[in-house]
Coordinates of C-alpha atoms and ligand atoms in Angstrom, one line a residue:
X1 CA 0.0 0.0 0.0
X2 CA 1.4 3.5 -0.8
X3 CA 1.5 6.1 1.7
X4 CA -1.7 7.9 0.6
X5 CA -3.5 4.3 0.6
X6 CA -2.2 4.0 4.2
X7 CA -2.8 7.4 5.9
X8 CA -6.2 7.6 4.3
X9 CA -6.9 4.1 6.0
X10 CA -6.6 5.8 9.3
X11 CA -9.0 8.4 8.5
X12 CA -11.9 6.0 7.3
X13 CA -13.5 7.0 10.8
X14 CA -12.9 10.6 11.0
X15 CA -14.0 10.5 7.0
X16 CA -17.4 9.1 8.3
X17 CA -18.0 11.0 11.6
X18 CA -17.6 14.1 9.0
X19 CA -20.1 13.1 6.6
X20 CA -22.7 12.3 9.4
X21 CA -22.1 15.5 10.2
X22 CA -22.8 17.0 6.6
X23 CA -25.8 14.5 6.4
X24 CA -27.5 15.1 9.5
X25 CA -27.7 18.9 8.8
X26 CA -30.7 19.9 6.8
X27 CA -29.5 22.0 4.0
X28 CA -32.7 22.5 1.5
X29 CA -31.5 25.6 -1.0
X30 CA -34.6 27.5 0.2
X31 CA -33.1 27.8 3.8
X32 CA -30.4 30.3 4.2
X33 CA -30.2 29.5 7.8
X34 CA -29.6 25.7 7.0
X35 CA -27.1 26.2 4.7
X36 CA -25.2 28.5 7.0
X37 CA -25.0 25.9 9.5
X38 CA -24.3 23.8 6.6
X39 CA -21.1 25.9 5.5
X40 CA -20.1 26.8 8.6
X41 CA -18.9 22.8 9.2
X42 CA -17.1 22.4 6.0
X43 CA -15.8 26.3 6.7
X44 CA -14.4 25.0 10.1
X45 CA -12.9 22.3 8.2
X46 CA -11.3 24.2 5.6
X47 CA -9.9 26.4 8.6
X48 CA -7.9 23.4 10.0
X49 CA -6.0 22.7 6.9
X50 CA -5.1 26.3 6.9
X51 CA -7.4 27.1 4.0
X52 CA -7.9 30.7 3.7
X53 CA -11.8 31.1 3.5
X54 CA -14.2 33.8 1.9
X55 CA -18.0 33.4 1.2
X56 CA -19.2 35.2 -2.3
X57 CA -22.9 36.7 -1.2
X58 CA -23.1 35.4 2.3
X59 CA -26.4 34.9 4.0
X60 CA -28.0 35.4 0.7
X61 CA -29.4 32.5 -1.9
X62 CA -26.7 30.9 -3.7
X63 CA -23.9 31.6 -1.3
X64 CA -20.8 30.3 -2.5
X65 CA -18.1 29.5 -0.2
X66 CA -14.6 29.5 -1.2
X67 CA -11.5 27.5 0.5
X68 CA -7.8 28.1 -1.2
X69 CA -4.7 27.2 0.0
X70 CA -1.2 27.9 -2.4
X71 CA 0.2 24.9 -4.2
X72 CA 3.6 23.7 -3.2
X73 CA 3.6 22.6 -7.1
X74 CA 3.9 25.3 -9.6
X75 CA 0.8 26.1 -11.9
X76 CA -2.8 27.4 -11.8
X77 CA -5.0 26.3 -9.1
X78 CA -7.3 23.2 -9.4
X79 CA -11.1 23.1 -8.9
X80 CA -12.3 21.2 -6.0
X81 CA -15.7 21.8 -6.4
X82 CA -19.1 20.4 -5.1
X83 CA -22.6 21.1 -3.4
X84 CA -24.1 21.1 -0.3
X85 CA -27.7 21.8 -1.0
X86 CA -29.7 18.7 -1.2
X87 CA -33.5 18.5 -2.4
X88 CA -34.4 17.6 0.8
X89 CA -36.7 20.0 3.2
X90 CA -35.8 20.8 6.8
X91 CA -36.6 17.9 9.1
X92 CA -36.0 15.3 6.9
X93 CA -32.6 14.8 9.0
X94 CA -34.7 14.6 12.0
X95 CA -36.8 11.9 10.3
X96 CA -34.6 9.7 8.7
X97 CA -30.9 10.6 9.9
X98 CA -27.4 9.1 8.3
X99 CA -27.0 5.8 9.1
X100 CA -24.3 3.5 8.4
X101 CA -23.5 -0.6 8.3
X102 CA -20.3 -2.1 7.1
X103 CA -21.2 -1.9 3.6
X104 CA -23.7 1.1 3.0
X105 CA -24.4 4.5 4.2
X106 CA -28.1 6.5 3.8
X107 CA -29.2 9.4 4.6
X108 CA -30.3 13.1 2.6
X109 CA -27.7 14.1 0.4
X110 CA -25.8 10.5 1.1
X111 CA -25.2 10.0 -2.5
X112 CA -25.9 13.5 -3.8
X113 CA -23.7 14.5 -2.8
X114 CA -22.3 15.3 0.9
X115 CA -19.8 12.7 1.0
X116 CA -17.8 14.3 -2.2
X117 CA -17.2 17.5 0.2
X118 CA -15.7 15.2 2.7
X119 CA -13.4 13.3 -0.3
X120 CA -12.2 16.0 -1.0
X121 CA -11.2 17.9 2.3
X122 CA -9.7 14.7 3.3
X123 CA -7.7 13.8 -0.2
X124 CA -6.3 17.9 1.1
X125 CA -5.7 16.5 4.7
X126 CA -3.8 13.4 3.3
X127 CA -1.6 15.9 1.3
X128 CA -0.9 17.6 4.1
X129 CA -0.3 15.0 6.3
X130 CA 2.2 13.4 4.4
X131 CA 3.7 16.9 3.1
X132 CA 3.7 15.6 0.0
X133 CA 3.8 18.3 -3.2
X134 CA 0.6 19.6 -4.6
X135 CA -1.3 21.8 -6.7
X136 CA -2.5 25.2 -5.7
X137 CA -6.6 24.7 -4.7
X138 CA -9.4 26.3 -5.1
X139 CA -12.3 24.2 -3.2
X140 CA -16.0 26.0 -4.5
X141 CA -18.9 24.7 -1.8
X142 CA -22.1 25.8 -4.0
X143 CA -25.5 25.8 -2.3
X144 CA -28.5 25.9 -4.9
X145 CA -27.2 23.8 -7.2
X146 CA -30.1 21.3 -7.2
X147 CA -32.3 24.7 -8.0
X148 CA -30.0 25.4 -10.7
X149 CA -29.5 28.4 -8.9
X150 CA -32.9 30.1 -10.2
X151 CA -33.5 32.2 -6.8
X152 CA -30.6 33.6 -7.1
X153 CA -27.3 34.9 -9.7
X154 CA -24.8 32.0 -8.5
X155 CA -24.3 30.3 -11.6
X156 CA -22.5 33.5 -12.8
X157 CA -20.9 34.2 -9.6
X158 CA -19.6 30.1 -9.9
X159 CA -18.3 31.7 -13.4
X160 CA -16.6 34.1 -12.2
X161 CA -15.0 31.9 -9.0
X162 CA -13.9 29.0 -11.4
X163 CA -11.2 32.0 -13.5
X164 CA -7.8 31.2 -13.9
X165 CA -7.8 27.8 -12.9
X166 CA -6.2 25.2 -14.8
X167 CA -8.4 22.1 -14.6
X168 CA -11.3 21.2 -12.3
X169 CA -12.8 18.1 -10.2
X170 CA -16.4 18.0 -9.8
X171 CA -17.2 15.9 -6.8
X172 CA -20.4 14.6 -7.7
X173 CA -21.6 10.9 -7.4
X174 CA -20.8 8.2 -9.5
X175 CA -22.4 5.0 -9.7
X176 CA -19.2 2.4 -9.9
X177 CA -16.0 2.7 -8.5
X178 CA -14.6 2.7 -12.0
X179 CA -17.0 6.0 -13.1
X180 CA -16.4 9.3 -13.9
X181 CA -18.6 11.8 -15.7
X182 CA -17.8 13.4 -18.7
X183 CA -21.0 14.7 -20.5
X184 CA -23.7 15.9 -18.4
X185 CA -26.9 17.7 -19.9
X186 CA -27.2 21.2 -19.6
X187 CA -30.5 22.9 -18.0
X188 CA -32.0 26.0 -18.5
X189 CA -35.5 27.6 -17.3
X190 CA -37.5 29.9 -19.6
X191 CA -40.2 32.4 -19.0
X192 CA -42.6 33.3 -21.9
X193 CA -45.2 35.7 -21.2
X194 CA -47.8 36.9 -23.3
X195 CA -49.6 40.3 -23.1
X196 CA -52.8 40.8 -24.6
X197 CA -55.4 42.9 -24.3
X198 CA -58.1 43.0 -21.9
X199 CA -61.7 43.4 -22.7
X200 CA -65.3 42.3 -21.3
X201 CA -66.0 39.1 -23.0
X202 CA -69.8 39.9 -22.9
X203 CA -70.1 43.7 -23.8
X204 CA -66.8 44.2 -26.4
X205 CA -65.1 40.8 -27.2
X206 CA -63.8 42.2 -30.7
X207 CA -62.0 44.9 -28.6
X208 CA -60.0 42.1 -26.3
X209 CA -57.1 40.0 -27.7
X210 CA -56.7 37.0 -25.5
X211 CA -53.5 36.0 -23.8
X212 CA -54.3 33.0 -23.4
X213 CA -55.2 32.1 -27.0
X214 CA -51.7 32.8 -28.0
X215 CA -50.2 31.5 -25.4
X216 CA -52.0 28.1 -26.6
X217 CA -50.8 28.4 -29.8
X218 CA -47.3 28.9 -28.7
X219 CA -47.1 25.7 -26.4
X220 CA -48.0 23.6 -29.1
X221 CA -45.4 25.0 -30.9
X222 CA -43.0 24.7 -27.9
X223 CA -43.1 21.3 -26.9
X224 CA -42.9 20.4 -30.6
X225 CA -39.0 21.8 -30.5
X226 CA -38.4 18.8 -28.3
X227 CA -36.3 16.2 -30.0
X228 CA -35.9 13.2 -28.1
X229 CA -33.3 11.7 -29.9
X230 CA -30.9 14.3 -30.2
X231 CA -31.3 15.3 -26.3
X232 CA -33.1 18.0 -26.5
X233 CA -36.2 18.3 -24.6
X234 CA -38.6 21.2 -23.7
X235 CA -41.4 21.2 -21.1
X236 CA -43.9 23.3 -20.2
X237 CA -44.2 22.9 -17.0
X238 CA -46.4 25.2 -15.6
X239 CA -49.3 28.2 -17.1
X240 CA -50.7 30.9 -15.7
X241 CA -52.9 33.6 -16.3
X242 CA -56.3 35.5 -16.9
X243 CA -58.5 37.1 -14.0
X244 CA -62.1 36.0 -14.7
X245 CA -63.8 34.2 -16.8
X246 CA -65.9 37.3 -18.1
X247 CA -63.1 38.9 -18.7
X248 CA -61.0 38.2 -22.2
X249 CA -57.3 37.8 -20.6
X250 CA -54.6 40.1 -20.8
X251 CA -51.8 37.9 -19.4
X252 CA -50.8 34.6 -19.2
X253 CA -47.2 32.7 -19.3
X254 CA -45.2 29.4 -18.7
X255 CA -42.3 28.4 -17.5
X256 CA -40.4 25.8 -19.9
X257 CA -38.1 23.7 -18.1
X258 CA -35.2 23.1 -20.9
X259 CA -32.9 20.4 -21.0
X260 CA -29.8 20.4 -23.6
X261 CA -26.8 18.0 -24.8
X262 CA -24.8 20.6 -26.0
X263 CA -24.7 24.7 -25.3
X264 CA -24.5 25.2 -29.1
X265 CA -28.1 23.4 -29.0
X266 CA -29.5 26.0 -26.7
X267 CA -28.5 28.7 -28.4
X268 CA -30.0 27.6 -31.7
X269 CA -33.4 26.3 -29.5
X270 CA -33.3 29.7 -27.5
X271 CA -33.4 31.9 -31.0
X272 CA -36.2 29.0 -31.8
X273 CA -38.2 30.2 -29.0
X274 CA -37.6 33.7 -29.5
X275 CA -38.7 33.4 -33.4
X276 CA -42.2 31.5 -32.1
X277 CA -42.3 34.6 -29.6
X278 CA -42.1 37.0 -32.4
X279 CA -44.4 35.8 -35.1
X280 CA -47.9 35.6 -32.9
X281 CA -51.3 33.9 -34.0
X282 CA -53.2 36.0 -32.3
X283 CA -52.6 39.7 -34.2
X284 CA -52.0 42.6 -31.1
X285 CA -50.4 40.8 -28.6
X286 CA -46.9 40.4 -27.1
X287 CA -44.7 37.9 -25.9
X288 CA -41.2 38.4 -24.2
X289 CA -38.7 35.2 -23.6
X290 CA -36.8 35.4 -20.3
X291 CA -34.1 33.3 -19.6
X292 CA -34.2 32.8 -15.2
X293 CA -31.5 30.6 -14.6
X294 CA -29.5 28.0 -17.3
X295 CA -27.0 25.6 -16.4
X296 CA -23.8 24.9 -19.1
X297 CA -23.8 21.5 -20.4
X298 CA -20.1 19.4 -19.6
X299 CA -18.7 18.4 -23.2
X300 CA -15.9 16.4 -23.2
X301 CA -13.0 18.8 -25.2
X302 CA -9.2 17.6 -26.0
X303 CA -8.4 19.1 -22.0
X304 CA -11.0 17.2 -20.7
X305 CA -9.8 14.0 -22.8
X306 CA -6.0 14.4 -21.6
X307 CA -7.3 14.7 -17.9
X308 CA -9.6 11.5 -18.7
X309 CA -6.3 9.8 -19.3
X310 CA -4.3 11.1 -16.6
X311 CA -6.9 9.9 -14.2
X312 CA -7.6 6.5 -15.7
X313 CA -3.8 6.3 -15.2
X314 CA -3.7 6.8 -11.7
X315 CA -7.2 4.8 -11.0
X316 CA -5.3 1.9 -12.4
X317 CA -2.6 2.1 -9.9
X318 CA -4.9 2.4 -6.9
X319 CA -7.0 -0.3 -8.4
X320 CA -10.0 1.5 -9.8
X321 CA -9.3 1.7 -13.2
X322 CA -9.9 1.5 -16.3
X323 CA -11.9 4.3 -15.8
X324 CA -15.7 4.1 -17.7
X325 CA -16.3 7.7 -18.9
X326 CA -20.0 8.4 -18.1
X327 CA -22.7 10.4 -20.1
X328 CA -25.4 11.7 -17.1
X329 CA -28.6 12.8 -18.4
X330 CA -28.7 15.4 -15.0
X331 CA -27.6 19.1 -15.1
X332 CA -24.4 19.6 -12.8
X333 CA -22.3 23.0 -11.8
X334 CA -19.6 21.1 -13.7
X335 CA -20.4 22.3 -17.3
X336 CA -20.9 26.3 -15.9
X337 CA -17.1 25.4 -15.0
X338 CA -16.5 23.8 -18.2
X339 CA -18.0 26.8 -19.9
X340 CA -15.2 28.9 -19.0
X341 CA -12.5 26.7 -20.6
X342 CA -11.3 25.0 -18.0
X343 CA -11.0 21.0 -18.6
X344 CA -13.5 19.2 -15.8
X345 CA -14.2 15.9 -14.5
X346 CA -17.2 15.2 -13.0
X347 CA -18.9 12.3 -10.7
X348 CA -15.3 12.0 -8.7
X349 CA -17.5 11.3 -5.3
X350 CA -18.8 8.4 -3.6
X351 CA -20.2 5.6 -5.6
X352 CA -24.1 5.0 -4.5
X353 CA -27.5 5.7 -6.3
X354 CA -31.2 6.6 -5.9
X355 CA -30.3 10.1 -5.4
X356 CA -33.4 12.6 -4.3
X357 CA -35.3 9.8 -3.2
X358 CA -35.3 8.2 0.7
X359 CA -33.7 4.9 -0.6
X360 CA -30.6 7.4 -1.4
X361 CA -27.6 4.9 -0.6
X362 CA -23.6 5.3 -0.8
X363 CA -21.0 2.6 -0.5
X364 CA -18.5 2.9 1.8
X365 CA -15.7 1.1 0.4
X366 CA -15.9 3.7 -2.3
X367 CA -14.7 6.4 0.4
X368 CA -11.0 5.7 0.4
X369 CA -9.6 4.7 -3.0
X370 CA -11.8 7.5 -4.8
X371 CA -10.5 9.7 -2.0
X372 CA -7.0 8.6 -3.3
X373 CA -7.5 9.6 -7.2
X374 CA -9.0 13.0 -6.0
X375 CA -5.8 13.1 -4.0
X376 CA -3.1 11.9 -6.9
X377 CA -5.3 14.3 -9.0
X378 CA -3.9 17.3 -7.2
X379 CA -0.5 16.1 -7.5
X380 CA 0.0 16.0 -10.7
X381 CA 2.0 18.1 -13.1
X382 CA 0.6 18.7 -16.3
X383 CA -0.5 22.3 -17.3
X384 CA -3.5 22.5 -19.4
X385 CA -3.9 26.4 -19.1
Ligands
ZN1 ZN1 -25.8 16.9 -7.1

């Protein structure tokens, strides 16, 4: 066993008491308060391993925290990067808190994805430990992720954070110990909303031009931009509008939930939508297209390729490899990192599945050898940027 393999060993219970921890703190998106508490343990954390620690809009939806500490290696920094939010609400910890046998932990967030914060604090800790040379890091703790950060503007300040590095590891899931992610879909929610114009439906129903009508004729139109095959898929998820039924409608709009393979394939579907918006069936109304929130889809590039093999080079040595590259049909914050040119792994965290449901599981013997690949992963000396 190398000395990585060994030290790591030792921490197996730490690693665990830590994720309990992490689990057994509610930490829905919607809750500043609960993410606080959330960020304030892996903050403390970060602290110990003489991280120097800043939040980007504290207190606020979306907060970001940010843990760096200078490389002893030369080079930009590398991207640790995770969430802490999970889909859960507050008291489901209460409910149903982490448990853990031999072979499998549960718990909110057990899968998706608590347990990737603590890999990768501890792969830092090991490096530390054993003073061996690494990479500068930049660890990003994100906390709306699984609201694709509509409530708030953290996908662009997760943008701006991720500058300058040189690659990045997201710490996501995975769903075999040989697994990493290198395509994930992108996401993106859109607001169309049609004004018409109002008018009693009894008295003057020529003067009225109905919102609703158009916005009708514009769903049909919508949902037919889905194409299944090619990944692309647009929902209309929810409608709203009109006042009374006496009254022709002046308003009404829905919110598409968007999902994308590539970001060139949401630009071409967003001009799409805004060429349906444009051309109305119903002559005197007015519809506007409002982007709230998008998340990048990960494409796998030449970087991402090179860092595909680098890993699969040291997963084989710990025993992991070959590595499987993985396409996830899920939105993650790795493609807004990706987005900025920075070549990104994703799904580096513990191996488990049923994520967002209560049969969420994680296996624990995935804990220490993907620990060790997060760890190798910061040693190493290539410069992609
Ligand atoms: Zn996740």
């Amino acid at each position: 066993m190398n000395a990585l393999a060994t030290y790591l060993t030792t921490q197996l219970p730490a690693m665990l008491q830590f994720t309990e921890r992490l689990v057994n703190q509610d930490s829905p998106a919607t809750e500043p308060a609960n993410i606080q508490q959330a960020v304030a343990l892996v903050q403390a954390k970060m602290e110990a391993l003489h991280m120097t620690v800043h939040q980007l809009n504290a207190n606020h939806p979306g907060t970001i925290l940010i843990g760096e500490l200078p490389g002893t290696l030369p080079g930009r920094p590398v991207i640790l990067s995770g969430h802490l939010d999970t889909v859960f609400p507050t008291g489901t910890t209460a409910q149903r808190p982490f448990t853990t046998t031999q072979s499998l932990m549960s718990g909110p967030g057990i899968f998706d994805m608590k347990p990737g914060l603590t890999m990768g604090l501890f792969a830092i800790q090991a490096l530390q430990a054993l003073q061996l040379p690494h990479r500068a890091i930049r660890m990003l703790v994100i906390t709306d992720e699984e609201k694709i950060h509509r409530d708030s503007t953290a996908d662009q300040a997760l943008a701006q954070a991720a500058q300058g590095a040189d690659f990045a590891l997201n710490l996501e899931g995975s769903a075999a110990l040989n697994q990493v992610t290198t395509t994930t879909r992108g996401g993106m929610i859109v607001e169309v909303a049609v004004q018409g114009q109002a008018a009693h439906s009894g008295a003057a129903p020529e003067a009225g031009r109905s919102a609703i009508l158009e916005l009708a004729h514009q769903i049909i139109q919508l949902e037919a931009l889905s194409d299944l095959t090619a990944g692309l898929h647009v929902n209309c998820g929810t409608i709203t509008g009109g006042s009374s039924e006496n009254i022709i409608p002046d308003f009404a709009k829905t919110q598409l939930g968007v999902r994308f393979k590539t970001n060139a394939q949401r630009e071409h579907l967003l001009a799409q939508i805004q060429a349906i918006a444009a051309t109305p069936t119903v002559a005197g109304t007015q519809t506007t297209v409002t982007v709230k929130t998008k998340i990048d889809s990960l494409e796998p590039t030449t970087g991402s390729q090179t860092l595909l093999q680098i890993a699969d080079q040291h997963a084989q040595a710990i025993g992991i490899g070959p590595l499987a590259a993985i396409a996830s049909g899920g939105a993650s914050d790795a493609g807004i990192i990706a987005a900025q040119g920075i070549p990104t792994l994703d799904g580096l965290g513990i191996v488990g599945g049923k994520a967002h449901t209560k049969d969420e599981f994680a296996v624990v013997e995935s804990l220490l050898p993907r620990t060790q690949l997060i760890a190798a992963l910061l040693q190493i000396t290539h410069q992609f940027n």
